[in-house]
C-alpha cells in the first residue's frame, strides 16, 4: 500500500504562506512531497519564502480580497503546473476593539480577508479540480473563535465561525467532485498576528491549556498534511481542533488545580 500521508505528485496553494502558520504548513507540504505555491502580499516576505522553499516551488504576490486577481492566479498556476490539488485558506488579519468603539472598517476588512478571500480561492480552485476529474482538498483555517464569543474581536469571531459554515456547505456541495473540504481550528500559536497580545496574556493561556504551553506553528503542519493527503479521503466537512486541549478542558480545573 502506498504511503497514505504522502503528497508526492500534488500541487498545493497556501494563502498567507509566506509567514506564521501558513509558512509552517507550506514547509510541511514540501516535506511530504508536494509542489508548493505560497501566496502573500509582501514582496519581502515572499522573497524570503521563495528562498526557503527552493527550486521546484513558487511564491505568488496575491491579495486574496481581489476576486479577479485570485481567478487569474489560480488559472495561471494550473497552466504552469497542469493541476491544483490542495488549497489552504490560511491568509488572515486581526483587528481588536469593541463593537461600539471600532470603525466599520474593522468589520469589513476582517470579513473581506477571511471570508471573501477564502470563498474566492476555494471557488477558483474547485473549478479545475472538478473539471479535471482529479478532485482535491480544501483546508480552511478557523480558530477557537469559531466556537467562542470573545470580547474585542466580534468581526474576527464572525469571520472564523463563517469559515466553519463555509467548510460544511462546500463539503456537501463538492463531494460529488471528490473534493474534501475541512477546517483546522488552531488554539493559541505564537505568530506576528498575536505576538503583542501573547506577550501580555500568553503565560495565563499556557496555564489554562492542558498541554501547559502555547502552540507553535509547527504544531499545525501535521494536521494540514493529514487533511491534504489520501489518509483523509473519507473525511469532509469537519473541524480538526489543534489547541493542546484548551477548548475541551473543564474550566473548574484551570491553572493546574486538578
Ligand atoms: P501571520 O500574521 O503570521 O500570517 C498571516 C498571513 O496572511 C501572512 O502571510 C500575510 O502575508 C497573509 N495575508 C494577510 N492578508 C492577506 C491578503 N489580503 N492576501 C494575501 N495574504 C494575506 O498570522 P498567523 O500565521 O497567525 O495566521 C494564519 C491564519 O491562522 C489566520 O487565518 C489566523 O486568523 C489563523 N489563526 C491563527 C491563530 C494563532 O494563534 N496564530 C489562532 C487561530 C487562527 P502578507 O502580509 O504578505 O499579505
PDB file of C-alpha atoms and ligand atoms in Angstrom:
ATOM      1  CA  UNK A   1       0.000   0.000   0.000  1.00  0.00           C
ATOM      2  CA  UNK A   2       1.333   3.462  -0.858  1.00  0.00           C
ATOM      3  CA  UNK A   3       2.011   5.918   1.968  1.00  0.00           C
ATOM      4  CA  UNK A   4      -1.387   7.476   2.831  1.00  0.00           C
ATOM      5  CA  UNK A   5       0.338  10.606   4.133  1.00  0.00           C
ATOM      6  CA  UNK A   6       2.406  11.251   1.002  1.00  0.00           C
ATOM      7  CA  UNK A   7       1.745  14.378  -1.072  1.00  0.00           C
ATOM      8  CA  UNK A   8       4.010  13.265  -3.939  1.00  0.00           C
ATOM      9  CA  UNK A   9       2.659  14.491  -7.277  1.00  0.00           C
ATOM     10  CA  UNK A  10       0.323  17.043  -5.645  1.00  0.00           C
ATOM     11  CA  UNK A  11       0.345  20.799  -6.197  1.00  0.00           C
ATOM     12  CA  UNK A  12      -0.653  22.889  -3.180  1.00  0.00           C
ATOM     13  CA  UNK A  13      -1.563  26.573  -2.845  1.00  0.00           C
ATOM     14  CA  UNK A  14      -1.190  28.043   0.657  1.00  0.00           C
ATOM     15  CA  UNK A  15      -2.563  31.558   1.100  1.00  0.00           C
ATOM     16  CA  UNK A  16      -0.639  33.570   3.651  1.00  0.00           C
ATOM     17  CA  UNK A  17       2.085  31.014   3.011  1.00  0.00           C
ATOM     18  CA  UNK A  18       4.933  33.491   3.454  1.00  0.00           C
ATOM     19  CA  UNK A  19       4.788  33.629   7.262  1.00  0.00           C
ATOM     20  CA  UNK A  20       3.440  32.226  10.506  1.00  0.00           C
ATOM     21  CA  UNK A  21       1.114  29.229  10.317  1.00  0.00           C
ATOM     22  CA  UNK A  22       0.909  29.274   6.519  1.00  0.00           C
ATOM     23  CA  UNK A  23       4.662  29.052   6.215  1.00  0.00           C
ATOM     24  CA  UNK A  24       4.809  26.063   8.574  1.00  0.00           C
ATOM     25  CA  UNK A  25       2.063  24.333   6.590  1.00  0.00           C
ATOM     26  CA  UNK A  26       3.781  25.100   3.274  1.00  0.00           C
ATOM     27  CA  UNK A  27       7.061  23.632   4.540  1.00  0.00           C
ATOM     28  CA  UNK A  28       5.175  20.610   5.921  1.00  0.00           C
ATOM     29  CA  UNK A  29       3.644  20.032   2.486  1.00  0.00           C
ATOM     30  CA  UNK A  30       7.058  20.327   0.861  1.00  0.00           C
ATOM     31  CA  UNK A  31       8.436  17.777   3.310  1.00  0.00           C
ATOM     32  CA  UNK A  32       5.545  15.424   2.396  1.00  0.00           C
ATOM     33  CA  UNK A  33       6.427  15.676  -1.296  1.00  0.00           C
ATOM     34  CA  UNK A  34       4.110  18.363  -2.712  1.00  0.00           C
ATOM     35  CA  UNK A  35       4.986  21.165  -5.078  1.00  0.00           C
ATOM     36  CA  UNK A  36       4.130  24.247  -3.024  1.00  0.00           C
ATOM     37  CA  UNK A  37       2.919  27.671  -4.121  1.00  0.00           C
ATOM     38  CA  UNK A  38       2.856  30.154  -1.236  1.00  0.00           C
ATOM     39  CA  UNK A  39       0.811  33.337  -1.675  1.00  0.00           C
ATOM     40  CA  UNK A  40       1.021  36.651   0.161  1.00  0.00           C
ATOM     41  CA  UNK A  41       1.151  40.413  -0.437  1.00  0.00           C
ATOM     42  CA  UNK A  42       4.521  41.387   0.993  1.00  0.00           C
ATOM     43  CA  UNK A  43       7.327  41.230  -1.575  1.00  0.00           C
ATOM     44  CA  UNK A  44       9.900  40.988   1.182  1.00  0.00           C
ATOM     45  CA  UNK A  45       8.236  38.043   2.935  1.00  0.00           C
ATOM     46  CA  UNK A  46       7.519  36.384  -0.418  1.00  0.00           C
ATOM     47  CA  UNK A  47      11.189  36.604  -1.403  1.00  0.00           C
ATOM     48  CA  UNK A  48      12.314  35.131   1.918  1.00  0.00           C
ATOM     49  CA  UNK A  49       9.812  32.303   1.493  1.00  0.00           C
ATOM     50  CA  UNK A  50      10.930  31.659  -2.094  1.00  0.00           C
ATOM     51  CA  UNK A  51      14.487  31.277  -0.804  1.00  0.00           C
ATOM     52  CA  UNK A  52      13.315  28.895   1.913  1.00  0.00           C
ATOM     53  CA  UNK A  53      11.158  26.777  -0.401  1.00  0.00           C
ATOM     54  CA  UNK A  54      13.887  26.482  -3.014  1.00  0.00           C
ATOM     55  CA  UNK A  55      13.725  25.166  -6.543  1.00  0.00           C
ATOM     56  CA  UNK A  56      10.611  23.495  -7.877  1.00  0.00           C
ATOM     57  CA  UNK A  57       8.291  25.571  -5.690  1.00  0.00           C
ATOM     58  CA  UNK A  58       6.922  29.085  -6.131  1.00  0.00           C
ATOM     59  CA  UNK A  59       5.557  32.174  -4.430  1.00  0.00           C
ATOM     60  CA  UNK A  60       2.736  34.351  -5.707  1.00  0.00           C
ATOM     61  CA  UNK A  61       2.170  38.004  -4.956  1.00  0.00           C
ATOM     62  CA  UNK A  62      -1.573  37.931  -4.383  1.00  0.00           C
ATOM     63  CA  UNK A  63      -4.165  39.842  -2.409  1.00  0.00           C
ATOM     64  CA  UNK A  64      -6.928  37.312  -1.817  1.00  0.00           C
ATOM     65  CA  UNK A  65      -9.514  40.102  -1.428  1.00  0.00           C
ATOM     66  CA  UNK A  66      -9.213  40.755  -5.163  1.00  0.00           C
ATOM     67  CA  UNK A  67     -11.585  38.294  -6.843  1.00  0.00           C
ATOM     68  CA  UNK A  68     -10.245  38.819 -10.370  1.00  0.00           C
ATOM     69  CA  UNK A  69      -6.643  38.509  -9.181  1.00  0.00           C
ATOM     70  CA  UNK A  70      -7.468  35.239  -7.406  1.00  0.00           C
ATOM     71  CA  UNK A  71      -9.125  33.805 -10.525  1.00  0.00           C
ATOM     72  CA  UNK A  72      -6.152  34.838 -12.669  1.00  0.00           C
ATOM     73  CA  UNK A  73      -3.602  33.493 -10.187  1.00  0.00           C
ATOM     74  CA  UNK A  74      -5.280  30.108  -9.918  1.00  0.00           C
ATOM     75  CA  UNK A  75      -5.702  29.858 -13.709  1.00  0.00           C
ATOM     76  CA  UNK A  76      -2.003  30.716 -14.162  1.00  0.00           C
ATOM     77  CA  UNK A  77      -0.998  28.198 -11.546  1.00  0.00           C
ATOM     78  CA  UNK A  78      -2.983  25.440 -13.249  1.00  0.00           C
ATOM     79  CA  UNK A  79      -1.480  26.366 -16.605  1.00  0.00           C
ATOM     80  CA  UNK A  80       2.037  26.151 -15.181  1.00  0.00           C
ATOM     81  CA  UNK A  81       1.635  23.032 -13.074  1.00  0.00           C
ATOM     82  CA  UNK A  82      -1.175  21.342 -15.051  1.00  0.00           C
ATOM     83  CA  UNK A  83      -3.263  20.785 -11.949  1.00  0.00           C
ATOM     84  CA  UNK A  84      -4.023  22.119  -8.486  1.00  0.00           C
ATOM     85  CA  UNK A  85      -4.791  19.556  -5.799  1.00  0.00           C
ATOM     86  CA  UNK A  86      -4.725  21.322  -2.441  1.00  0.00           C
ATOM     87  CA  UNK A  87      -5.698  24.801  -1.256  1.00  0.00           C
ATOM     88  CA  UNK A  88      -5.191  26.073   2.271  1.00  0.00           C
ATOM     89  CA  UNK A  89      -7.247  29.172   3.027  1.00  0.00           C
ATOM     90  CA  UNK A  90      -4.962  30.477   5.729  1.00  0.00           C
ATOM     91  CA  UNK A  91      -4.352  34.178   4.991  1.00  0.00           C
ATOM     92  CA  UNK A  92      -5.695  36.324   7.775  1.00  0.00           C
ATOM     93  CA  UNK A  93      -5.527  39.525   9.758  1.00  0.00           C
ATOM     94  CA  UNK A  94      -6.606  40.548  13.241  1.00  0.00           C
ATOM     95  CA  UNK A  95      -8.211  43.751  14.478  1.00  0.00           C
ATOM     96  CA  UNK A  96      -9.086  44.164  18.100  1.00  0.00           C
ATOM     97  CA  UNK A  97     -11.638  46.531  19.609  1.00  0.00           C
ATOM     98  CA  UNK A  98     -15.153  46.664  20.951  1.00  0.00           C
ATOM     99  CA  UNK A  99     -18.068  46.837  18.542  1.00  0.00           C
ATOM    100  CA  UNK A 100     -19.232  50.131  19.999  1.00  0.00           C
ATOM    101  CA  UNK A 101     -15.861  51.835  19.630  1.00  0.00           C
ATOM    102  CA  UNK A 102     -14.418  50.312  16.446  1.00  0.00           C
ATOM    103  CA  UNK A 103     -14.686  51.779  12.955  1.00  0.00           C
ATOM    104  CA  UNK A 104     -16.830  49.914  10.440  1.00  0.00           C
ATOM    105  CA  UNK A 105     -13.627  49.137   8.532  1.00  0.00           C
ATOM    106  CA  UNK A 106     -12.643  46.661  11.275  1.00  0.00           C
ATOM    107  CA  UNK A 107     -15.713  44.624  10.402  1.00  0.00           C
ATOM    108  CA  UNK A 108     -15.443  44.878   6.612  1.00  0.00           C
ATOM    109  CA  UNK A 109     -11.656  44.263   6.495  1.00  0.00           C
ATOM    110  CA  UNK A 110     -11.946  41.138   8.617  1.00  0.00           C
ATOM    111  CA  UNK A 111     -14.819  39.638   6.644  1.00  0.00           C
ATOM    112  CA  UNK A 112     -13.309  40.655   3.333  1.00  0.00           C
ATOM    113  CA  UNK A 113      -9.983  38.997   4.075  1.00  0.00           C
ATOM    114  CA  UNK A 114     -11.021  35.853   5.883  1.00  0.00           C
ATOM    115  CA  UNK A 115     -14.405  35.013   4.398  1.00  0.00           C
ATOM    116  CA  UNK A 116     -14.496  36.632   0.967  1.00  0.00           C
ATOM    117  CA  UNK A 117     -10.864  35.722   0.311  1.00  0.00           C
ATOM    118  CA  UNK A 118     -11.398  32.089   1.280  1.00  0.00           C
ATOM    119  CA  UNK A 119     -14.550  31.926  -0.824  1.00  0.00           C
ATOM    120  CA  UNK A 120     -12.794  33.323  -3.916  1.00  0.00           C
ATOM    121  CA  UNK A 121      -9.837  30.943  -3.536  1.00  0.00           C
ATOM    122  CA  UNK A 122     -11.965  27.869  -2.866  1.00  0.00           C
ATOM    123  CA  UNK A 123     -14.215  28.579  -5.839  1.00  0.00           C
ATOM    124  CA  UNK A 124     -11.340  29.344  -8.212  1.00  0.00           C
ATOM    125  CA  UNK A 125      -9.638  26.078  -7.217  1.00  0.00           C
ATOM    126  CA  UNK A 126     -12.758  23.924  -7.306  1.00  0.00           C
ATOM    127  CA  UNK A 127     -13.373  24.795 -10.957  1.00  0.00           C
ATOM    128  CA  UNK A 128     -10.283  22.967 -12.309  1.00  0.00           C
ATOM    129  CA  UNK A 129     -10.460  20.342  -9.541  1.00  0.00           C
ATOM    130  CA  UNK A 130     -13.995  19.386 -10.618  1.00  0.00           C
ATOM    131  CA  UNK A 131     -13.496  19.836 -14.370  1.00  0.00           C
ATOM    132  CA  UNK A 132     -10.372  17.660 -14.448  1.00  0.00           C
ATOM    133  CA  UNK A 133     -11.993  14.832 -12.503  1.00  0.00           C
ATOM    134  CA  UNK A 134      -8.952  14.750 -10.163  1.00  0.00           C
ATOM    135  CA  UNK A 135     -10.857  16.130  -7.173  1.00  0.00           C
ATOM    136  CA  UNK A 136      -8.898  17.854  -4.449  1.00  0.00           C
ATOM    137  CA  UNK A 137      -8.596  19.086  -0.899  1.00  0.00           C
ATOM    138  CA  UNK A 138      -9.555  22.439   0.558  1.00  0.00           C
ATOM    139  CA  UNK A 139      -8.486  23.280   4.085  1.00  0.00           C
ATOM    140  CA  UNK A 140      -9.911  26.358   5.785  1.00  0.00           C
ATOM    141  CA  UNK A 141      -8.180  27.799   8.824  1.00  0.00           C
ATOM    142  CA  UNK A 142     -10.709  28.572  11.540  1.00  0.00           C
ATOM    143  CA  UNK A 143      -9.952  29.383  15.167  1.00  0.00           C
ATOM    144  CA  UNK A 144     -11.022  28.853  18.741  1.00  0.00           C
ATOM    145  CA  UNK A 145     -13.163  31.856  17.921  1.00  0.00           C
ATOM    146  CA  UNK A 146     -15.109  29.681  15.501  1.00  0.00           C
ATOM    147  CA  UNK A 147     -16.650  28.385  18.758  1.00  0.00           C
ATOM    148  CA  UNK A 148     -16.157  31.045  21.455  1.00  0.00           C
ATOM    149  CA  UNK A 149     -17.582  34.534  21.749  1.00  0.00           C
ATOM    150  CA  UNK A 150     -14.575  36.716  22.641  1.00  0.00           C
ATOM    151  CA  UNK A 151     -14.606  40.319  23.842  1.00  0.00           C
ATOM    152  CA  UNK A 152     -12.927  42.821  21.468  1.00  0.00           C
ATOM    153  CA  UNK A 153     -12.983  40.527  18.454  1.00  0.00           C
ATOM    154  CA  UNK A 154     -16.559  40.295  17.140  1.00  0.00           C
ATOM    155  CA  UNK A 155     -15.610  40.610  13.470  1.00  0.00           C
ATOM    156  CA  UNK A 156     -12.820  38.028  13.803  1.00  0.00           C
ATOM    157  CA  UNK A 157     -15.142  35.572  15.565  1.00  0.00           C
ATOM    158  CA  UNK A 158     -17.846  36.145  12.977  1.00  0.00           C
ATOM    159  CA  UNK A 159     -15.413  35.523  10.134  1.00  0.00           C
ATOM    160  CA  UNK A 160     -13.980  32.411  11.787  1.00  0.00           C
ATOM    161  CA  UNK A 161     -17.420  30.988  12.554  1.00  0.00           C
ATOM    162  CA  UNK A 162     -18.272  31.668   8.920  1.00  0.00           C
ATOM    163  CA  UNK A 163     -15.226  29.653   7.853  1.00  0.00           C
ATOM    164  CA  UNK A 164     -16.736  26.618   9.553  1.00  0.00           C
ATOM    165  CA  UNK A 165     -20.108  27.189   7.863  1.00  0.00           C
ATOM    166  CA  UNK A 166     -18.362  27.579   4.518  1.00  0.00           C
ATOM    167  CA  UNK A 167     -16.428  24.369   5.187  1.00  0.00           C
ATOM    168  CA  UNK A 168     -19.587  22.346   5.809  1.00  0.00           C
ATOM    169  CA  UNK A 169     -21.528  23.818   2.892  1.00  0.00           C
ATOM    170  CA  UNK A 170     -18.710  23.349   0.370  1.00  0.00           C
ATOM    171  CA  UNK A 171     -18.038  19.832   1.661  1.00  0.00           C
ATOM    172  CA  UNK A 172     -21.610  18.850   0.844  1.00  0.00           C
ATOM    173  CA  UNK A 173     -21.789  20.726  -2.453  1.00  0.00           C
ATOM    174  CA  UNK A 174     -18.471  19.438  -3.806  1.00  0.00           C
ATOM    175  CA  UNK A 175     -18.489  15.857  -2.517  1.00  0.00           C
ATOM    176  CA  UNK A 176     -19.686  14.680  -5.924  1.00  0.00           C
ATOM    177  CA  UNK A 177     -16.433  16.039  -7.416  1.00  0.00           C
ATOM    178  CA  UNK A 178     -14.297  14.158  -4.902  1.00  0.00           C
ATOM    179  CA  UNK A 179     -13.262  17.436  -3.274  1.00  0.00           C
ATOM    180  CA  UNK A 180     -12.899  17.169   0.508  1.00  0.00           C
ATOM    181  CA  UNK A 181     -13.332  20.415   2.424  1.00  0.00           C
ATOM    182  CA  UNK A 182     -12.235  20.522   6.060  1.00  0.00           C
ATOM    183  CA  UNK A 183     -11.179  23.093   8.627  1.00  0.00           C
ATOM    184  CA  UNK A 184      -8.350  23.302  11.122  1.00  0.00           C
ATOM    185  CA  UNK A 185      -9.127  25.335  14.227  1.00  0.00           C
ATOM    186  CA  UNK A 186      -5.890  26.397  15.908  1.00  0.00           C
ATOM    187  CA  UNK A 187      -5.727  27.419  19.548  1.00  0.00           C
ATOM    188  CA  UNK A 188      -3.037  29.924  20.570  1.00  0.00           C
ATOM    189  CA  UNK A 189       0.111  29.707  18.414  1.00  0.00           C
ATOM    190  CA  UNK A 190       2.667  32.491  18.612  1.00  0.00           C
ATOM    191  CA  UNK A 191       2.977  34.401  15.317  1.00  0.00           C
ATOM    192  CA  UNK A 192       3.204  38.010  14.123  1.00  0.00           C
ATOM    193  CA  UNK A 193      -0.614  38.111  14.321  1.00  0.00           C
ATOM    194  CA  UNK A 194      -0.779  37.753  18.098  1.00  0.00           C
ATOM    195  CA  UNK A 195       2.766  38.235  19.427  1.00  0.00           C
ATOM    196  CA  UNK A 196       1.989  41.552  21.188  1.00  0.00           C
ATOM    197  CA  UNK A 197      -1.166  40.116  22.779  1.00  0.00           C
ATOM    198  CA  UNK A 198       0.541  36.890  23.851  1.00  0.00           C
ATOM    199  CA  UNK A 199       3.329  38.906  25.439  1.00  0.00           C
ATOM    200  CA  UNK A 200       0.653  40.033  27.889  1.00  0.00           C
ATOM    201  CA  UNK A 201      -1.674  37.028  28.215  1.00  0.00           C
ATOM    202  CA  UNK A 202       0.499  34.163  26.951  1.00  0.00           C
ATOM    203  CA  UNK A 203       1.525  32.854  30.346  1.00  0.00           C
ATOM    204  CA  UNK A 204      -2.072  32.740  31.506  1.00  0.00           C
ATOM    205  CA  UNK A 205      -3.169  30.982  28.298  1.00  0.00           C
ATOM    206  CA  UNK A 206      -0.433  28.370  28.755  1.00  0.00           C
ATOM    207  CA  UNK A 207      -1.608  27.746  32.321  1.00  0.00           C
ATOM    208  CA  UNK A 208      -5.178  27.276  31.081  1.00  0.00           C
ATOM    209  CA  UNK A 209      -4.027  24.816  28.410  1.00  0.00           C
ATOM    210  CA  UNK A 210      -3.865  21.144  29.473  1.00  0.00           C
ATOM    211  CA  UNK A 211      -0.636  20.780  27.446  1.00  0.00           C
ATOM    212  CA  UNK A 212       0.723  23.649  29.641  1.00  0.00           C
ATOM    213  CA  UNK A 213       2.241  25.537  26.755  1.00  0.00           C
ATOM    214  CA  UNK A 214       1.351  27.751  23.819  1.00  0.00           C
ATOM    215  CA  UNK A 215       1.232  26.184  20.366  1.00  0.00           C
ATOM    216  CA  UNK A 216       3.962  26.592  17.784  1.00  0.00           C
ATOM    217  CA  UNK A 217       3.265  26.992  14.085  1.00  0.00           C
ATOM    218  CA  UNK A 218       4.899  23.600  13.578  1.00  0.00           C
ATOM    219  CA  UNK A 219       2.101  22.032  15.692  1.00  0.00           C
ATOM    220  CA  UNK A 220      -0.281  22.687  12.768  1.00  0.00           C
ATOM    221  CA  UNK A 221       1.760  21.207   9.916  1.00  0.00           C
ATOM    222  CA  UNK A 222       0.892  17.564  10.632  1.00  0.00           C
ATOM    223  CA  UNK A 223      -2.847  18.248  10.802  1.00  0.00           C
ATOM    224  CA  UNK A 224      -2.651  20.050   7.459  1.00  0.00           C
ATOM    225  CA  UNK A 225      -0.673  17.227   5.823  1.00  0.00           C
ATOM    226  CA  UNK A 226      -3.254  14.730   7.093  1.00  0.00           C
ATOM    227  CA  UNK A 227      -6.188  16.739   5.686  1.00  0.00           C
ATOM    228  CA  UNK A 228      -4.330  17.229   2.382  1.00  0.00           C
ATOM    229  CA  UNK A 229      -3.344  13.574   1.965  1.00  0.00           C
ATOM    230  CA  UNK A 230      -5.178  10.425   0.818  1.00  0.00           C
ATOM    231  CA  UNK A 231      -5.357   9.393   4.516  1.00  0.00           C
ATOM    232  CA  UNK A 232      -8.325  11.757   4.903  1.00  0.00           C
ATOM    233  CA  UNK A 233     -10.184  10.906   1.683  1.00  0.00           C
ATOM    234  CA  UNK A 234     -13.386   9.908   3.544  1.00  0.00           C
ATOM    235  CA  UNK A 235     -13.318  12.904   5.893  1.00  0.00           C
ATOM    236  CA  UNK A 236     -15.151  16.022   4.801  1.00  0.00           C
ATOM    237  CA  UNK A 237     -16.941  18.959   6.398  1.00  0.00           C
ATOM    238  CA  UNK A 238     -15.056  18.511   9.682  1.00  0.00           C
ATOM    239  CA  UNK A 239     -13.093  20.794  12.003  1.00  0.00           C
ATOM    240  CA  UNK A 240      -9.861  19.496  13.471  1.00  0.00           C
ATOM    241  CA  UNK A 241      -9.013  21.485  16.588  1.00  0.00           C
ATOM    242  CA  UNK A 242      -5.292  21.817  17.368  1.00  0.00           C
ATOM    243  CA  UNK A 243      -5.080  23.596  20.713  1.00  0.00           C
ATOM    244  CA  UNK A 244      -3.333  21.423  23.326  1.00  0.00           C
ATOM    245  CA  UNK A 245      -6.737  20.733  24.887  1.00  0.00           C
ATOM    246  CA  UNK A 246      -7.615  24.389  25.575  1.00  0.00           C
ATOM    247  CA  UNK A 247     -11.167  24.167  24.236  1.00  0.00           C
ATOM    248  CA  UNK A 248     -12.201  20.932  25.965  1.00  0.00           C
ATOM    249  CA  UNK A 249     -10.912  21.482  29.477  1.00  0.00           C
ATOM    250  CA  UNK A 250     -13.474  21.847  32.221  1.00  0.00           C
ATOM    251  CA  UNK A 251     -12.815  25.404  33.421  1.00  0.00           C
ATOM    252  CA  UNK A 252     -13.033  24.137  37.006  1.00  0.00           C
ATOM    253  CA  UNK A 253      -9.592  22.572  36.536  1.00  0.00           C
ATOM    254  CA  UNK A 254      -7.905  25.631  35.051  1.00  0.00           C
ATOM    255  CA  UNK A 255      -4.360  26.509  36.110  1.00  0.00           C
ATOM    256  CA  UNK A 256      -3.383  23.016  37.089  1.00  0.00           C
ATOM    257  CA  UNK A 257      -5.772  22.842  40.024  1.00  0.00           C
ATOM    258  CA  UNK A 258      -6.779  19.249  39.199  1.00  0.00           C
TER     259      UNK A 258
HETATM  260  P1  LIG B   1       0.501  35.895  10.413  1.00  0.00           P
HETATM  261  O1  LIG B   1       0.211  37.358  10.581  1.00  0.00           O
HETATM  262  O2  LIG B   1       1.810  35.374  10.835  1.00  0.00           O
HETATM  263  O3  LIG B   1       0.264  35.471   8.903  1.00  0.00           O
HETATM  264  C1  LIG B   1      -0.817  35.940   8.165  1.00  0.00           C
HETATM  265  C2  LIG B   1      -0.533  35.667   6.704  1.00  0.00           C
HETATM  266  O4  LIG B   1      -1.656  36.097   5.921  1.00  0.00           O
HETATM  267  C3  LIG B   1       0.680  36.403   6.193  1.00  0.00           C
HETATM  268  O5  LIG B   1       1.418  35.508   5.404  1.00  0.00           O
HETATM  269  C4  LIG B   1       0.107  37.525   5.337  1.00  0.00           C
HETATM  270  O6  LIG B   1       1.014  37.827   4.297  1.00  0.00           O
HETATM  271  C5  LIG B   1      -1.169  36.866   4.815  1.00  0.00           C
HETATM  272  N1  LIG B   1      -2.221  37.783   4.397  1.00  0.00           N
HETATM  273  C6  LIG B   1      -2.934  38.660   5.162  1.00  0.00           C
HETATM  274  N2  LIG B   1      -3.825  39.319   4.414  1.00  0.00           N
HETATM  275  C7  LIG B   1      -3.698  38.847   3.145  1.00  0.00           C
HETATM  276  C8  LIG B   1      -4.337  39.136   1.915  1.00  0.00           C
HETATM  277  N3  LIG B   1      -5.314  40.053   1.824  1.00  0.00           N
HETATM  278  N4  LIG B   1      -3.950  38.458   0.813  1.00  0.00           N
HETATM  279  C9  LIG B   1      -2.968  37.535   0.882  1.00  0.00           C
HETATM  280  N5  LIG B   1      -2.324  37.218   2.013  1.00  0.00           N
HETATM  281  C10 LIG B   1      -2.681  37.877   3.126  1.00  0.00           C
HETATM  282  O7  LIG B   1      -0.689  35.147  11.166  1.00  0.00           O
HETATM  283  P2  LIG B   1      -0.935  33.620  11.545  1.00  0.00           P
HETATM  284  O8  LIG B   1       0.046  32.756  10.883  1.00  0.00           O
HETATM  285  O9  LIG B   1      -1.100  33.560  12.996  1.00  0.00           O
HETATM  286  O10 LIG B   1      -2.387  33.413  10.917  1.00  0.00           O
HETATM  287  C11 LIG B   1      -2.669  32.492   9.890  1.00  0.00           C
HETATM  288  C12 LIG B   1      -4.127  32.102   9.995  1.00  0.00           C
HETATM  289  O11 LIG B   1      -4.329  31.384  11.204  1.00  0.00           O
HETATM  290  C13 LIG B   1      -5.099  33.278  10.031  1.00  0.00           C
HETATM  291  O12 LIG B   1      -6.259  32.968   9.294  1.00  0.00           O
HETATM  292  C14 LIG B   1      -5.434  33.397  11.510  1.00  0.00           C
HETATM  293  O13 LIG B   1      -6.675  34.015  11.722  1.00  0.00           O
HETATM  294  C15 LIG B   1      -5.428  31.935  11.892  1.00  0.00           C
HETATM  295  N6  LIG B   1      -5.291  31.668  13.326  1.00  0.00           N
HETATM  296  C16 LIG B   1      -4.149  31.988  13.984  1.00  0.00           C
HETATM  297  C17 LIG B   1      -4.018  31.679  15.316  1.00  0.00           C
HETATM  298  C18 LIG B   1      -2.783  31.938  16.091  1.00  0.00           C
HETATM  299  O14 LIG B   1      -2.764  31.654  17.294  1.00  0.00           O
HETATM  300  N7  LIG B   1      -1.733  32.466  15.494  1.00  0.00           N
HETATM  301  C19 LIG B   1      -5.124  31.054  16.067  1.00  0.00           C
HETATM  302  C20 LIG B   1      -6.271  30.756  15.275  1.00  0.00           C
HETATM  303  C21 LIG B   1      -6.332  31.043  13.942  1.00  0.00           C
HETATM  304  P3  LIG B   1       1.179  39.309   3.674  1.00  0.00           P
HETATM  305  O15 LIG B   1       1.263  40.243   4.834  1.00  0.00           O
HETATM  306  O16 LIG B   1       2.412  39.216   2.849  1.00  0.00           O
HETATM  307  O17 LIG B   1      -0.032  39.527   2.830  1.00  0.00           O
END
